[in-house]
Coordinates of C-alpha atoms in Angstrom, one line a residue:
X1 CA 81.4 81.7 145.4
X2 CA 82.2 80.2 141.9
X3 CA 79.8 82.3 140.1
X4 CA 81.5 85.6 142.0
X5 CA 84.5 84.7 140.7
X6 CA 82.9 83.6 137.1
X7 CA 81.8 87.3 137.7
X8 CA 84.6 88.5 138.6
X9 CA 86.2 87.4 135.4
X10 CA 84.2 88.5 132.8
X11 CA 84.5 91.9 134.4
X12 CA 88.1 92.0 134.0
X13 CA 87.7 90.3 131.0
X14 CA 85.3 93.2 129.8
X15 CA 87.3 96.3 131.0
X16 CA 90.9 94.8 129.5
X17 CA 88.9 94.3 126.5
X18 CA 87.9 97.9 126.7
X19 CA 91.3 99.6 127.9
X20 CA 93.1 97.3 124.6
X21 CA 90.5 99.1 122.1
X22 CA 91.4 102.6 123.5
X23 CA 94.9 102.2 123.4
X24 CA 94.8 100.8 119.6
X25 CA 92.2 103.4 118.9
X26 CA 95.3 106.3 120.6
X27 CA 98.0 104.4 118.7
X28 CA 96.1 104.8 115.2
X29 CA 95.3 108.3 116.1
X30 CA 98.8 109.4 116.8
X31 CA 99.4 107.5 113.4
X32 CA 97.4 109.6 111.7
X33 CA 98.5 113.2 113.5
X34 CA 102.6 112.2 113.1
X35 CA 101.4 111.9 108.9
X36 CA 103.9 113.9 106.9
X37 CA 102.7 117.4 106.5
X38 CA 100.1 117.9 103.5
X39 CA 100.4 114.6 102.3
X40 CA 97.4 112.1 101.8
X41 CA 96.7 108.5 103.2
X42 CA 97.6 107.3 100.0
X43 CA 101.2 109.5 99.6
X44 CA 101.6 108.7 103.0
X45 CA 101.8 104.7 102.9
X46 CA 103.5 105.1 99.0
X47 CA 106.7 106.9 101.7
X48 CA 106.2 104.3 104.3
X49 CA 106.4 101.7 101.4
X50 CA 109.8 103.1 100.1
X51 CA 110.9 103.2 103.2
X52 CA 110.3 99.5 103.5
X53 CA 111.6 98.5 100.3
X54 CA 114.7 100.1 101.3
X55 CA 115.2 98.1 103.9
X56 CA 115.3 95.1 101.9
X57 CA 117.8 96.9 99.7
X58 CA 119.9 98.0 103.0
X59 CA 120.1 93.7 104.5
X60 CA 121.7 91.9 101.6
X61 CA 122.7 89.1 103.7
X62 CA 119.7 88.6 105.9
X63 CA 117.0 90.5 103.9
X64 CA 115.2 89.4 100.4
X65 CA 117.3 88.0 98.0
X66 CA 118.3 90.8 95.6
X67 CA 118.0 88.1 92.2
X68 CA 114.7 87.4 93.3
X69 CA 113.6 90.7 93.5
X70 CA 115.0 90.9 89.9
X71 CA 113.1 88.1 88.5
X72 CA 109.5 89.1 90.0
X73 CA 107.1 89.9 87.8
X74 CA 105.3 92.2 90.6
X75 CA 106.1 93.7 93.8
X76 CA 103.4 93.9 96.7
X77 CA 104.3 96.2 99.7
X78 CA 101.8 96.4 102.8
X79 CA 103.5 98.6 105.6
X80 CA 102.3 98.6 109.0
X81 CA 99.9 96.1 108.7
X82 CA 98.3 96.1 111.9
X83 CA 96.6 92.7 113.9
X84 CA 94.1 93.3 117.2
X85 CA 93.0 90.4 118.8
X86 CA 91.0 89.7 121.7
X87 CA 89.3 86.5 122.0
X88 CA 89.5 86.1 118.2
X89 CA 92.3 87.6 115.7
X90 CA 91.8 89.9 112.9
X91 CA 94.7 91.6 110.4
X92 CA 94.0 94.2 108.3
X93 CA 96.5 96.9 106.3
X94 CA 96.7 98.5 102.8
X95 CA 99.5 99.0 100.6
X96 CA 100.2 99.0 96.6
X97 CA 100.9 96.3 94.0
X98 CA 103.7 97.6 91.3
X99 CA 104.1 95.0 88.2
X100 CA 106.9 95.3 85.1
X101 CA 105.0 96.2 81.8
X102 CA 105.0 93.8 79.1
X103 CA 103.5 90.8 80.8
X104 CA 106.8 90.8 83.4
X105 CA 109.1 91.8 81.1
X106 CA 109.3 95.4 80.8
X107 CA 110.0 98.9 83.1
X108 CA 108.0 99.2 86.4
X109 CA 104.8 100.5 86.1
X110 CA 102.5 102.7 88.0
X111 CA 101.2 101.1 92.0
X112 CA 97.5 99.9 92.5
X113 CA 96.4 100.1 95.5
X114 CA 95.3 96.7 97.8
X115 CA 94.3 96.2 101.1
X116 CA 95.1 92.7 103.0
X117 CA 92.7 91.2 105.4
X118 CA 92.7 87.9 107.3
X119 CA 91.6 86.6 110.5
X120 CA 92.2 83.8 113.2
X121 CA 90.2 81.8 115.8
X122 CA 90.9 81.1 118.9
X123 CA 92.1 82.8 122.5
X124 CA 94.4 85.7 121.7
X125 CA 95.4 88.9 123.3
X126 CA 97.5 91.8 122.0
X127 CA 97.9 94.2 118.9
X128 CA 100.9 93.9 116.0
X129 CA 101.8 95.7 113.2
X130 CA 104.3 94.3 110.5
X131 CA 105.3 95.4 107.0
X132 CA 104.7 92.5 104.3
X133 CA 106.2 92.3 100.9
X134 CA 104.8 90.0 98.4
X135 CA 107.4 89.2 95.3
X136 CA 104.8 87.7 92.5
X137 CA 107.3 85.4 90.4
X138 CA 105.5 85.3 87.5
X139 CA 102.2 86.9 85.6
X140 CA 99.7 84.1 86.2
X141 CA 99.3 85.0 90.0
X142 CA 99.3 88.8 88.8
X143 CA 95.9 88.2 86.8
X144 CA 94.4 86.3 89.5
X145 CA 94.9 88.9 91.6
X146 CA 92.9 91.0 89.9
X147 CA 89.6 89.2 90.7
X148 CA 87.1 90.7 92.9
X149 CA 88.9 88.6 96.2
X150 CA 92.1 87.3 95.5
X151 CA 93.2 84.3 98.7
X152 CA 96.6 84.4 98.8
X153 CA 97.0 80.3 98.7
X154 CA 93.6 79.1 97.3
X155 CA 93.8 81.4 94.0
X156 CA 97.8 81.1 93.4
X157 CA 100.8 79.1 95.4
X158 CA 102.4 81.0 98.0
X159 CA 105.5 79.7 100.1
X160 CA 107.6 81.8 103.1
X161 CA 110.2 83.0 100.9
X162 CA 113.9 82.3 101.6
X163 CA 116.4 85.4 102.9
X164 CA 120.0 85.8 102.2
X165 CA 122.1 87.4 99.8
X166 CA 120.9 84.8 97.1
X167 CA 118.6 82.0 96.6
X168 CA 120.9 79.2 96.9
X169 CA 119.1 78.2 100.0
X170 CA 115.9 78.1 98.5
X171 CA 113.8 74.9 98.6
X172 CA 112.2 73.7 95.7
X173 CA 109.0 74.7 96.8
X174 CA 109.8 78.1 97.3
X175 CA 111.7 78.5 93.8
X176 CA 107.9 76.8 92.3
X177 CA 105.9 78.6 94.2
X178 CA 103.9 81.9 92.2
X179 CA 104.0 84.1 95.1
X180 CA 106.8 84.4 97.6
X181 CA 105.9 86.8 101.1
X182 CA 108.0 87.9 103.5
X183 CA 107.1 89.7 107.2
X184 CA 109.3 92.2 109.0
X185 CA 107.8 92.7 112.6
X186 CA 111.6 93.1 114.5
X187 CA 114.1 94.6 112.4
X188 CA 115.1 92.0 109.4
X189 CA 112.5 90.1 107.1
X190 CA 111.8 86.7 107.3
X191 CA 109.9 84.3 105.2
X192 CA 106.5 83.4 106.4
X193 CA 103.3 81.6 105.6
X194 CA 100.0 83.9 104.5
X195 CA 97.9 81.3 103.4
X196 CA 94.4 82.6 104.2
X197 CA 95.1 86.5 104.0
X198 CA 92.6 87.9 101.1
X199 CA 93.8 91.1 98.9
X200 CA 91.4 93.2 97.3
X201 CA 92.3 95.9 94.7
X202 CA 91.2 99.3 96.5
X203 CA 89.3 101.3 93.8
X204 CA 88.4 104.3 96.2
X205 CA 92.6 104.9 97.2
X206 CA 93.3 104.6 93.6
X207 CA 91.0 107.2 92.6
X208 CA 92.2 109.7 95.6
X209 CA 95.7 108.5 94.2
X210 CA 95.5 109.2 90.9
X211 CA 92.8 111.9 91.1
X212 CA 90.3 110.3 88.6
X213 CA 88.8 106.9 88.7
X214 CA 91.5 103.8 87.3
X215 CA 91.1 100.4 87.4
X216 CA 94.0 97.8 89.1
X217 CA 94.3 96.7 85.5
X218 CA 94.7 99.3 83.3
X219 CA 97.6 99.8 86.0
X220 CA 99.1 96.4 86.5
X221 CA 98.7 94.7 83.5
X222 CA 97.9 97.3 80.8
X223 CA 100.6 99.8 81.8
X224 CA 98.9 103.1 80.0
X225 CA 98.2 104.9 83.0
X226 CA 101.4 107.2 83.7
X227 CA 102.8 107.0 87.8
X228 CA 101.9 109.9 90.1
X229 CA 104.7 111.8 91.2
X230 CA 104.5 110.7 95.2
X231 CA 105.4 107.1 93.5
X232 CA 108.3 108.2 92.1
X233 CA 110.3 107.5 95.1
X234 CA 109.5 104.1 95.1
X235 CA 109.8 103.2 91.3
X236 CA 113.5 104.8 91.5
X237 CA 114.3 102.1 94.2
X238 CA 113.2 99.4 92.3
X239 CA 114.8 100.5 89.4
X240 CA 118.2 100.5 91.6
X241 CA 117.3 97.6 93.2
X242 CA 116.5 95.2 89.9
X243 CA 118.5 97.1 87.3
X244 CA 115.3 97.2 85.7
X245 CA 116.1 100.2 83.4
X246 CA 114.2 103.3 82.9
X247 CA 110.5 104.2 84.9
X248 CA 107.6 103.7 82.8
X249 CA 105.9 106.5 81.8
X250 CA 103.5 108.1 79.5
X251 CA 105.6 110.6 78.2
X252 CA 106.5 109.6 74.8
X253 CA 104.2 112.6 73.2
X254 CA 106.5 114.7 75.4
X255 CA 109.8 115.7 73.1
X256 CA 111.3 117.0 76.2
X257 CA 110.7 113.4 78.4
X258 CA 113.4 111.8 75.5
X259 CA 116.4 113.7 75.6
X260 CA 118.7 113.0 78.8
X261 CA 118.4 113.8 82.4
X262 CA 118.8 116.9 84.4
X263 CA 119.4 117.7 87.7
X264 CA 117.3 120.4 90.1
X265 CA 118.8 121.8 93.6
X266 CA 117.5 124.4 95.5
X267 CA 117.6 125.3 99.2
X268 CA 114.5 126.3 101.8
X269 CA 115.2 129.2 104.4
X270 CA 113.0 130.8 106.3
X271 CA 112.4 134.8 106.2
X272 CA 115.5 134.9 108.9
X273 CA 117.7 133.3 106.5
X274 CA 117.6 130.1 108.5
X275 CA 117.7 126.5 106.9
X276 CA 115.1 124.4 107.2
X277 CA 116.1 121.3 107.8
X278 CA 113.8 118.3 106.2
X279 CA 111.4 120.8 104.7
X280 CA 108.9 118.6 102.2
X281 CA 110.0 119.3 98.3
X282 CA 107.7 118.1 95.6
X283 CA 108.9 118.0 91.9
X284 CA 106.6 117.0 89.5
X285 CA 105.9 117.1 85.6
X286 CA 102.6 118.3 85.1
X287 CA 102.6 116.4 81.7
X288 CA 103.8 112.9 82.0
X289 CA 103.1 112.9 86.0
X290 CA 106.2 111.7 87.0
X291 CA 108.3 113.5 89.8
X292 CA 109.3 112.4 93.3
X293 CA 109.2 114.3 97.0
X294 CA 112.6 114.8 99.0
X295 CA 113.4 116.0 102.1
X296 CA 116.2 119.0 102.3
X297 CA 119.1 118.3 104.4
X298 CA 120.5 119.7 107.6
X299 CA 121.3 122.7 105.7
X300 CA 118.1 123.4 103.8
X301 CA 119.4 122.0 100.5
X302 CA 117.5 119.1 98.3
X303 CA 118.8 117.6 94.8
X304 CA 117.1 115.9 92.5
X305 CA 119.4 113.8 89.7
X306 CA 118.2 111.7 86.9
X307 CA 115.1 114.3 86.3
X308 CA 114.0 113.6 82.5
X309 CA 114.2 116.8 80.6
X310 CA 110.7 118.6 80.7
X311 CA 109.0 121.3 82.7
X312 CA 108.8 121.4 85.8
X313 CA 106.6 122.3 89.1
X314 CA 108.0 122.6 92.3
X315 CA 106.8 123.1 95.7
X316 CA 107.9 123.5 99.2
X317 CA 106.4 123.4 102.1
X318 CA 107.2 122.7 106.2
X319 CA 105.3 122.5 109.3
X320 CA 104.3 126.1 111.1
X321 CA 104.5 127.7 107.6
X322 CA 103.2 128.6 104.2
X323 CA 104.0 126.4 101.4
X324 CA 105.6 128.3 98.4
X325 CA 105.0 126.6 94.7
X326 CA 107.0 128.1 92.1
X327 CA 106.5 129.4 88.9
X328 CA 107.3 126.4 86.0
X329 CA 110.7 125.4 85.5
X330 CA 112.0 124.2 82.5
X331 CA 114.8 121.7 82.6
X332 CA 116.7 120.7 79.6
X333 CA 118.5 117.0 79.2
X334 CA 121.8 116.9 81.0
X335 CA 121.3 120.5 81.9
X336 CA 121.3 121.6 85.6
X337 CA 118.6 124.5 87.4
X338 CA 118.4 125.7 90.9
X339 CA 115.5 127.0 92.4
X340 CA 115.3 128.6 96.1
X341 CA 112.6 128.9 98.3
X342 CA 111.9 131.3 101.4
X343 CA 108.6 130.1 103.3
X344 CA 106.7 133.2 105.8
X345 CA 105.2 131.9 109.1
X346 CA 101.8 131.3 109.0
X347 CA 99.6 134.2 111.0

């Protein structure tokens, strides 16, 4: 009778087992279906990240210190990292790294890309995902991080890092500490412990980032290697959000880049004359990479301030039909250009 119900067990065991794996296996498939249209992996999780940081920006009082955020040296976003367990844990997500050039000091640079692993032991049952942000305090934990397996812990101090609007709260251990990570699972971050979780730069997202083969440090630490557009997005938050000045770029043989900032609008309709609401527009500066994607508005329109003067390619594109890229469009500093788009069904 005991072994029946020893058999008994291990069946269920076996088939919940078995029912969990298909239902992560459905949720990381819909994850990957529900992707904005025509972008990549890697522009995908650079929008989830802004999306994230911005939340820390929108909960002053119960989010991540804003002064902290101005002292870091680095910033390391993970969205949606995602934890299966059954019988034993596991955690695995990617995200990007962005460090200030001039050992700290300087503009934001361009993102490397990381991926964070860990595990547990013992009995567990269920599946998580939770968006991390690491604040690197100072340039020391930045180089270790740049070895082949970088333990958050082991290779550089890390502490659960204090919320609020500033760090008067903070323990001395937290204001020592070279790495300060926070977790957002429910709504508002919170300081927690990652001892034990391993980062590893991602050399293979990089290259499908950046279209050619880069390595974490040129990025991080050498700050030669211009952003991609899709970051652009999440540099301009940062810059809001630590008064940090002006994006770092690689510009500086560009005249154009130096004098002022510009502003583009433009509307998407469709061959009815309709809008299209939260069509996908991409503006980007074929020679100093930089650019951002927006999202037009209820009525069709985007706007894109703060452009450094330069030339510029724009594109736009929405689910069901063709994308339209337009011919180059020069923008001169403080000057302002429009440029409309009407996108055909796709046949």
């Amino acid at each position: 009778m005991a072994m029946n119900r020893k058999q008994t067990f291990r069946t269920q065991f076996r088939a919940t087992g078995r029912a969990m794996m298909m239902a992560f296996l459905i949720l990381a498939a819909a994850g990957s279906l529900t992707r904005s249209w025509g972008a990549t992996d890697q522009e995908e999780r650079l929008e989830k990240s802004v999306n994230v940081l911005r939340e820390v920006m929108d909960t002053p009082d119960q989010g991540i210190p804003r002064d902290l955020l101005e002292k870091a040296a680095c910033v390391g976003i993970n969205p949606s990292v995602k934890k299966f367990a059954f019988g034993f844990g596991g955690r695995y997500g990617a995200g990007y790294v962005i460090c200030r050039t001039e050992h700290g000091e300087g503009r934001w640079g361009a993102p490397s890309a990381f991926s964070m692993t860990g595990g547990s032991v013992g009995f567990q049952l269920g599946f998580s995902s939770t968006d991390f942000v690491l604040l690197f305090m100072n340039h020391e934990g930045v180089e270790k991080l740049l070895q082949d397996k970088f333990t958050l812990g082991a290779d550089a101090s890390v502490a659960a890092g204090p919320v609020g609007r500033t760090v008067s709260a903070a323990t001395d251990a937290q204001l020592t500490a070279q790495i300060l990570s926070y977790a957002r699972s429910k709504g508002l971050f919170a300081g927690v412990a990652l001892e034990g979780a391993v980062m590893r730069a991602s050399g293979d997202d990089n290259e499908k980032l950046y279209g050619r083969e880069v390595s974490a440090r040129d990025l991080l630490i050498s700050g030669t290697i211009p952003p991609p557009a899709s970051a652009a997005p999440l540099l301009q938050l940062l810059e809001q959000a630590t008064g940090s000045g002006s994006i770092a770029s690689a510009g500086a043989g560009d005249p154009g880049t130096q004098v002022g900032e510009g502003t583009i609008t433009g509307t998407v309709r469709d061959t009815t004359g309709a809008n299209i609401p939260d069509a996908v527009v991409t503006i980007r500066n074929p020679n100093t990479g930089l650019g951002r994607t927006l999202h037009t508005d209820p009525a069709g329109q985007y706007v894109a301030e703060g452009l450094p003067a330069g030339t510029y390619q724009i594109r736009a594109e929405s689910p069901g039909l063709l994308p339209v890229t337009a011919d180059p469009l020069p923008l001169a500093g403080g000057a302002g250009e429009s440029m409309h788009f009407t996108l055909k069904p796709i046949r």
